Each structure stands twice: as C-alpha cells, then as structure tokens.
C-alpha cells in the first residue's frame, strides 16, 4: 500500500494539481490521507458525511466516502476511479448538520501503464487536465451566478411583499351561499352531581310584637281577646244580647249557651 498525503483548504475554490500519475492496476494499492483545513487551521464542525466525487475524462463520475472519524481521513482506490485514462478531478464534499456543504478539490492523471510513460502522453493529459479544470471552473461560476441571481430575486420579492406592492384592490363581494340544512340535535348532556347542602344559619332576633287588630264581630256571634293587662274581653255585635259566662272555683271560664 502506497500512501499519499493531501491537504485541502475548504475555503479555497481552486484545484490542486498533484502531478500524481496512476494506472488502472493501482486499484487497492493507493491510499490517500486527506487532511481538511479551514484556512490554516484544522477544519472543525459537526460533520455528518464526507463524500468524494471523481469526475473522469469521459464525463462520467464515480463516488466514494472518506473513512475515519479523526483527521487525516483515508480513502483507498476501489477501481472505478482509474478505469478511464486521462485527467481525473476529485471533489471532496463535507456535509454538516446545519445543511452546509463545503468542498475542496484536487486532480491527478490516469495512464494506461505507468511503467512506460511517454512524455508526450503525460503532456497531452496535463493539457486535458487544464481544460477539464477550466470547464469545471466555468460550470462552478455559472452555478454560483445562478444561485446569486435566485437569491437576489427572492430578496426582491420579499421586499415587494413587505412594501405591499402585490396587494391589489379588493374584489366585489361574492353572492351569499344558500343556507345549509339544520344540523342534527345533539344528545342531552349528563346531569351534574348536586352540590352539598349549605349549613343552616343561626336564627334571627325575635321581632317586636305587632299591634292588636280591630275585632268586628258578626251579628249572632262573638269573639274573645286578651289585653296587655291579662283581661279577657268578649266582643259582640251591637244590638245582640251579651254572651253569658261562668267561672268555676278552679278559674275555668265556661260559656253559657242561651236557652232555645
């Protein structure tokens, strides 16, 4: 296993030309030790995935993932990266938990046979590598411009919305709809539990005695009433014979009925 160390500044959009030469027979024998940087410091962040995209001479791509949880991360060629002779552009993408994506890029050349390397073939592939890098740079610039244009349009629409420029005049009032059918009467609710009986209040003070009413007896009848001094009075109609009473030795009062 042959190791190659590569450091990528994830803020630098340029492509690192490694001048490395490989052939298809190197599959499983080459290991990259890739260190990710943020400027001059080691790249840090809540990384969720580390992907490699290998863009080959024929326009096709193959994909892989960096291994390891600490730097430097490693990657071993699996075969698909080296099956087309010519320049290969590798884009290392780092995905973070907040959906941010950072990338760094490097390039190398694949030959049919690295044991017998014609200098003309290497120069030809180097020229193709430069063309491939220029093409990728143009595509990236176009993508960035499109992204900026979309962002500018979104900001302009948001500004107009806040300014009320899209608010048209109110339309005419619509025709009232027909009254719908009366709904089904709901079921009667459950009767609530009666509350506890309140405590009986204390009796009120005894009121003053009222004045005696006026007795108006009917002819042939009489009535009895006592005064404040304990006297018993018999009231009868004018013109009638006074009623007769008797008192026995025990103080009982008897009415003497008149003879028929």
GROMACS .gro file of C-alpha atoms in nm:
model
  260
    1UNK     CA    1   0.000   0.000   0.000
    2UNK     CA    2   0.140   0.338  -0.106
    3UNK     CA    3   0.025   0.643   0.093
    4UNK     CA    4  -0.017   0.995  -0.044
    5UNK     CA    5  -0.083   1.290   0.187
    6UNK     CA    6  -0.310   1.566   0.063
    7UNK     CA    7  -0.420   1.881   0.248
    8UNK     CA    8  -0.729   2.068   0.128
    9UNK     CA    9  -0.834   2.417   0.231
   10UNK     CA   10  -1.215   2.401   0.224
   11UNK     CA   11  -1.227   2.780   0.171
   12UNK     CA   12  -1.010   2.765  -0.142
   13UNK     CA   13  -1.214   2.706  -0.459
   14UNK     CA   14  -0.907   2.641  -0.677
   15UNK     CA   15  -0.797   2.291  -0.784
   16UNK     CA   16  -0.474   2.142  -0.650
   17UNK     CA   17  -0.273   1.980  -0.933
   18UNK     CA   18  -0.096   1.698  -0.754
   19UNK     CA   19   0.107   1.579  -1.059
   20UNK     CA   20   0.033   1.225  -0.941
   21UNK     CA   21   0.025   0.952  -1.209
   22UNK     CA   22  -0.170   0.627  -1.164
   23UNK     CA   23  -0.293   0.339  -1.378
   24UNK     CA   24  -0.590   0.101  -1.355
   25UNK     CA   25  -0.371  -0.165  -1.198
   26UNK     CA   26  -0.321   0.055  -0.891
   27UNK     CA   27  -0.669  -0.027  -0.760
   28UNK     CA   28  -0.646  -0.131  -0.394
   29UNK     CA   29  -0.280  -0.027  -0.374
   30UNK     CA   30  -0.311   0.351  -0.337
   31UNK     CA   31  -0.432   0.523  -0.020
   32UNK     CA   32  -0.495   0.895   0.022
   33UNK     CA   33  -0.450   1.053   0.365
   34UNK     CA   34  -0.662   1.366   0.334
   35UNK     CA   35  -0.643   1.645   0.586
   36UNK     CA   36  -0.921   1.909   0.573
   37UNK     CA   37  -0.833   2.268   0.663
   38UNK     CA   38  -1.023   2.588   0.734
   39UNK     CA   39  -0.763   2.836   0.619
   40UNK     CA   40  -0.456   2.744   0.820
   41UNK     CA   41  -0.650   2.570   1.099
   42UNK     CA   42  -0.784   2.217   1.103
   43UNK     CA   43  -1.140   2.203   0.972
   44UNK     CA   44  -1.391   2.163   1.253
   45UNK     CA   45  -1.767   2.129   1.253
   46UNK     CA   46  -2.049   1.884   1.314
   47UNK     CA   47  -1.974   1.670   1.007
   48UNK     CA   48  -2.243   1.421   0.905
   49UNK     CA   49  -2.088   1.289   0.581
   50UNK     CA   50  -1.761   1.310   0.382
   51UNK     CA   51  -1.806   1.227   0.013
   52UNK     CA   52  -1.564   1.211  -0.280
   53UNK     CA   53  -1.679   1.268  -0.639
   54UNK     CA   54  -1.431   1.155  -0.909
   55UNK     CA   55  -1.501   1.319  -1.246
   56UNK     CA   56  -1.326   1.127  -1.524
   57UNK     CA   57  -1.211   1.218  -1.876
   58UNK     CA   58  -1.524   1.075  -2.042
   59UNK     CA   59  -1.755   1.290  -1.822
   60UNK     CA   60  -1.870   1.004  -1.602
   61UNK     CA   61  -1.839   1.018  -1.225
   62UNK     CA   62  -1.785   0.765  -0.951
   63UNK     CA   63  -1.834   0.820  -0.581
   64UNK     CA   64  -1.679   0.719  -0.252
   65UNK     CA   65  -1.665   0.819   0.115
   66UNK     CA   66  -1.373   0.918   0.335
   67UNK     CA   67  -1.303   0.669   0.614
   68UNK     CA   68  -1.224   0.755   0.973
   69UNK     CA   69  -1.360   0.980   1.244
   70UNK     CA   70  -1.044   1.184   1.311
   71UNK     CA   71  -0.803   1.355   1.074
   72UNK     CA   72  -0.643   1.268   0.849
   73UNK     CA   73  -0.930   1.081   0.680
   74UNK     CA   74  -0.837   0.800   0.442
   75UNK     CA   75  -0.952   0.669   0.105
   76UNK     CA   76  -0.830   0.364  -0.092
   77UNK     CA   77  -0.884   0.335  -0.468
   78UNK     CA   78  -1.153   0.078  -0.547
   79UNK     CA   79  -1.112   0.061  -0.925
   80UNK     CA   80  -1.380   0.278  -1.078
   81UNK     CA   81  -1.171   0.589  -1.027
   82UNK     CA   82  -0.894   0.457  -1.255
   83UNK     CA   83  -1.079   0.281  -1.539
   84UNK     CA   84  -1.055   0.572  -1.787
   85UNK     CA   85  -0.713   0.707  -1.893
   86UNK     CA   86  -0.683   1.083  -1.868
   87UNK     CA   87  -0.721   1.354  -1.606
   88UNK     CA   88  -0.942   1.292  -1.301
   89UNK     CA   89  -1.084   1.572  -1.089
   90UNK     CA   90  -1.168   1.475  -0.730
   91UNK     CA   91  -1.418   1.692  -0.538
   92UNK     CA   92  -1.419   1.629  -0.162
   93UNK     CA   93  -1.754   1.737  -0.013
   94UNK     CA   94  -1.819   1.778   0.358
   95UNK     CA   95  -2.182   1.788   0.480
   96UNK     CA   96  -2.264   1.940   0.818
   97UNK     CA   97  -2.566   1.908   1.049
   98UNK     CA   98  -2.691   2.260   0.962
   99UNK     CA   99  -2.711   2.159   0.588
  100UNK     CA  100  -2.394   2.350   0.498
  101UNK     CA  101  -2.172   2.191   0.231
  102UNK     CA  102  -1.800   2.268   0.194
  103UNK     CA  103  -1.569   2.130  -0.071
  104UNK     CA  104  -1.205   2.111  -0.172
  105UNK     CA  105  -1.065   1.976  -0.499
  106UNK     CA  106  -0.752   1.810  -0.630
  107UNK     CA  107  -0.657   1.638  -0.960
  108UNK     CA  108  -0.439   1.355  -1.084
  109UNK     CA  109  -0.378   1.168  -1.414
  110UNK     CA  110  -0.455   0.806  -1.504
  111UNK     CA  111  -0.230   0.636  -1.764
  112UNK     CA  112  -0.256   0.302  -1.939
  113UNK     CA  113   0.081   0.192  -1.798
  114UNK     CA  114   0.290   0.392  -1.553
  115UNK     CA  115   0.598   0.169  -1.611
  116UNK     CA  116   0.648   0.304  -1.963
  117UNK     CA  117   0.535   0.664  -1.970
  118UNK     CA  118   0.584   0.858  -2.297
  119UNK     CA  119   0.648   1.221  -2.213
  120UNK     CA  120   0.419   1.325  -2.496
  121UNK     CA  121   0.127   1.133  -2.338
  122UNK     CA  122   0.186   1.298  -2.000
  123UNK     CA  123   0.194   1.644  -2.159
  124UNK     CA  124  -0.122   1.562  -2.351
  125UNK     CA  125  -0.306   1.454  -2.038
  126UNK     CA  126  -0.177   1.755  -1.846
  127UNK     CA  127  -0.322   1.977  -2.118
  128UNK     CA  128  -0.652   1.790  -2.094
  129UNK     CA  129  -0.641   1.829  -1.718
  130UNK     CA  130  -0.608   2.206  -1.755
  131UNK     CA  131  -0.904   2.205  -1.995
  132UNK     CA  132  -1.109   1.994  -1.755
  133UNK     CA  133  -1.028   2.229  -1.466
  134UNK     CA  134  -1.123   2.531  -1.676
  135UNK     CA  135  -1.452   2.367  -1.769
  136UNK     CA  136  -1.528   2.288  -1.405
  137UNK     CA  137  -1.440   2.643  -1.305
  138UNK     CA  138  -1.680   2.782  -1.566
  139UNK     CA  139  -1.958   2.546  -1.452
  140UNK     CA  140  -1.895   2.643  -1.089
  141UNK     CA  141  -1.901   3.015  -1.177
  142UNK     CA  142  -2.226   2.966  -1.369
  143UNK     CA  143  -2.378   2.779  -1.076
  144UNK     CA  144  -2.267   3.050  -0.831
  145UNK     CA  145  -2.410   3.322  -1.056
  146UNK     CA  146  -2.741   3.134  -1.084
  147UNK     CA  147  -2.751   3.092  -0.708
  148UNK     CA  148  -2.681   3.463  -0.656
  149UNK     CA  149  -2.946   3.557  -0.914
  150UNK     CA  150  -3.202   3.335  -0.740
  151UNK     CA  151  -3.111   3.489  -0.403
  152UNK     CA  152  -3.144   3.842  -0.547
  153UNK     CA  153  -3.485   3.758  -0.694
  154UNK     CA  154  -3.604   3.610  -0.364
  155UNK     CA  155  -3.488   3.920  -0.174
  156UNK     CA  156  -3.662   4.150  -0.426
  157UNK     CA  157  -3.988   3.954  -0.397
  158UNK     CA  158  -3.967   3.966  -0.018
  159UNK     CA  159  -3.910   4.343  -0.030
  160UNK     CA  160  -4.212   4.395  -0.255
  161UNK     CA  161  -4.426   4.176  -0.033
  162UNK     CA  162  -4.331   4.379   0.275
  163UNK     CA  163  -4.400   4.703   0.083
  164UNK     CA  164  -4.743   4.578  -0.022
  165UNK     CA  165  -4.669   4.612  -0.394
  166UNK     CA  166  -4.851   4.287  -0.468
  167UNK     CA  167  -5.170   4.393  -0.283
  168UNK     CA  168  -5.442   4.456  -0.544
  169UNK     CA  169  -5.775   4.633  -0.489
  170UNK     CA  170  -6.044   4.431  -0.308
  171UNK     CA  171  -6.273   4.233  -0.537
  172UNK     CA  172  -6.652   4.253  -0.539
  173UNK     CA  173  -6.838   4.077  -0.262
  174UNK     CA  174  -6.947   3.732  -0.360
  175UNK     CA  175  -7.307   3.612  -0.366
  176UNK     CA  176  -7.413   3.471  -0.029
  177UNK     CA  177  -7.442   3.095  -0.036
  178UNK     CA  178  -7.765   2.911   0.037
  179UNK     CA  179  -7.839   2.834   0.399
  180UNK     CA  180  -7.742   2.484   0.485
  181UNK     CA  181  -7.979   2.231   0.644
  182UNK     CA  182  -8.027   2.242   1.017
  183UNK     CA  183  -7.792   2.013   1.194
  184UNK     CA  184  -7.897   1.713   1.398
  185UNK     CA  185  -7.976   1.800   1.759
  186UNK     CA  186  -7.712   1.675   1.991
  187UNK     CA  187  -7.779   1.433   2.274
  188UNK     CA  188  -7.865   1.573   2.616
  189UNK     CA  189  -7.567   1.608   2.842
  190UNK     CA  190  -7.523   1.416   3.163
  191UNK     CA  191  -7.684   1.582   3.467
  192UNK     CA  192  -7.430   1.721   3.703
  193UNK     CA  193  -7.381   1.596   4.057
  194UNK     CA  194  -7.572   1.815   4.306
  195UNK     CA  195  -7.356   2.010   4.543
  196UNK     CA  196  -7.361   1.961   4.922
  197UNK     CA  197  -7.637   2.135   5.122
  198UNK     CA  198  -7.523   2.452   5.292
  199UNK     CA  199  -7.500   2.489   5.668
  200UNK     CA  200  -7.820   2.630   5.827
  201UNK     CA  201  -7.769   2.981   5.952
  202UNK     CA  202  -7.838   3.092   6.314
  203UNK     CA  203  -8.199   3.201   6.399
  204UNK     CA  204  -8.269   3.571   6.369
  205UNK     CA  205  -8.367   3.801   6.657
  206UNK     CA  206  -8.731   3.796   6.772
  207UNK     CA  207  -8.925   4.083   6.623
  208UNK     CA  208  -9.142   4.332   6.813
  209UNK     CA  209  -9.499   4.235   6.892
  210UNK     CA  210  -9.742   4.382   6.645
  211UNK     CA  211 -10.047   4.589   6.739
  212UNK     CA  212 -10.377   4.409   6.803
  213UNK     CA  213 -10.614   4.411   6.513
  214UNK     CA  214 -10.972   4.554   6.532
  215UNK     CA  215 -11.237   4.286   6.601
  216UNK     CA  216 -11.565   4.332   6.411
  217UNK     CA  217 -11.798   4.050   6.523
  218UNK     CA  218 -12.087   3.939   6.301
  219UNK     CA  219 -12.445   3.953   6.435
  220UNK     CA  220 -12.521   3.645   6.650
  221UNK     CA  221 -12.153   3.570   6.703
  222UNK     CA  222 -11.891   3.696   6.943
  223UNK     CA  223 -11.515   3.683   6.979
  224UNK     CA  224 -11.268   3.678   7.269
  225UNK     CA  225 -10.945   3.873   7.304
  226UNK     CA  226 -10.698   3.943   7.584
  227UNK     CA  227 -10.528   4.275   7.652
  228UNK     CA  228 -10.178   4.358   7.787
  229UNK     CA  229 -10.309   4.350   8.148
  230UNK     CA  230 -10.442   3.992   8.118
  231UNK     CA  231 -10.809   4.093   8.093
  232UNK     CA  232 -11.033   3.881   7.869
  233UNK     CA  233 -11.284   4.073   7.664
  234UNK     CA  234 -11.585   3.949   7.474
  235UNK     CA  235 -11.682   4.136   7.160
  236UNK     CA  236 -12.031   4.106   7.015
  237UNK     CA  237 -12.239   4.296   6.762
  238UNK     CA  238 -12.441   4.597   6.864
  239UNK     CA  239 -12.797   4.509   6.947
  240UNK     CA  240 -12.716   4.150   7.038
  241UNK     CA  241 -12.759   4.010   7.387
  242UNK     CA  242 -12.420   3.998   7.566
  243UNK     CA  243 -12.288   3.643   7.595
  244UNK     CA  244 -12.304   3.487   7.943
  245UNK     CA  245 -12.000   3.323   8.109
  246UNK     CA  246 -11.942   3.136   8.435
  247UNK     CA  247 -11.614   3.087   8.622
  248UNK     CA  248 -11.569   2.781   8.845
  249UNK     CA  249 -11.354   2.755   9.157
  250UNK     CA  250 -11.052   2.649   8.950
  251UNK     CA  251 -11.061   2.961   8.737
  252UNK     CA  252 -11.207   2.790   8.430
  253UNK     CA  253 -11.438   3.002   8.215
  254UNK     CA  254 -11.749   2.844   8.072
  255UNK     CA  255 -11.979   2.990   7.811
  256UNK     CA  256 -12.349   2.963   7.900
  257UNK     CA  257 -12.546   2.891   7.591
  258UNK     CA  258 -12.873   3.081   7.568
  259UNK     CA  259 -13.199   2.891   7.607
  260UNK     CA  260 -13.360   2.789   7.281
   0.00000   0.00000   0.00000
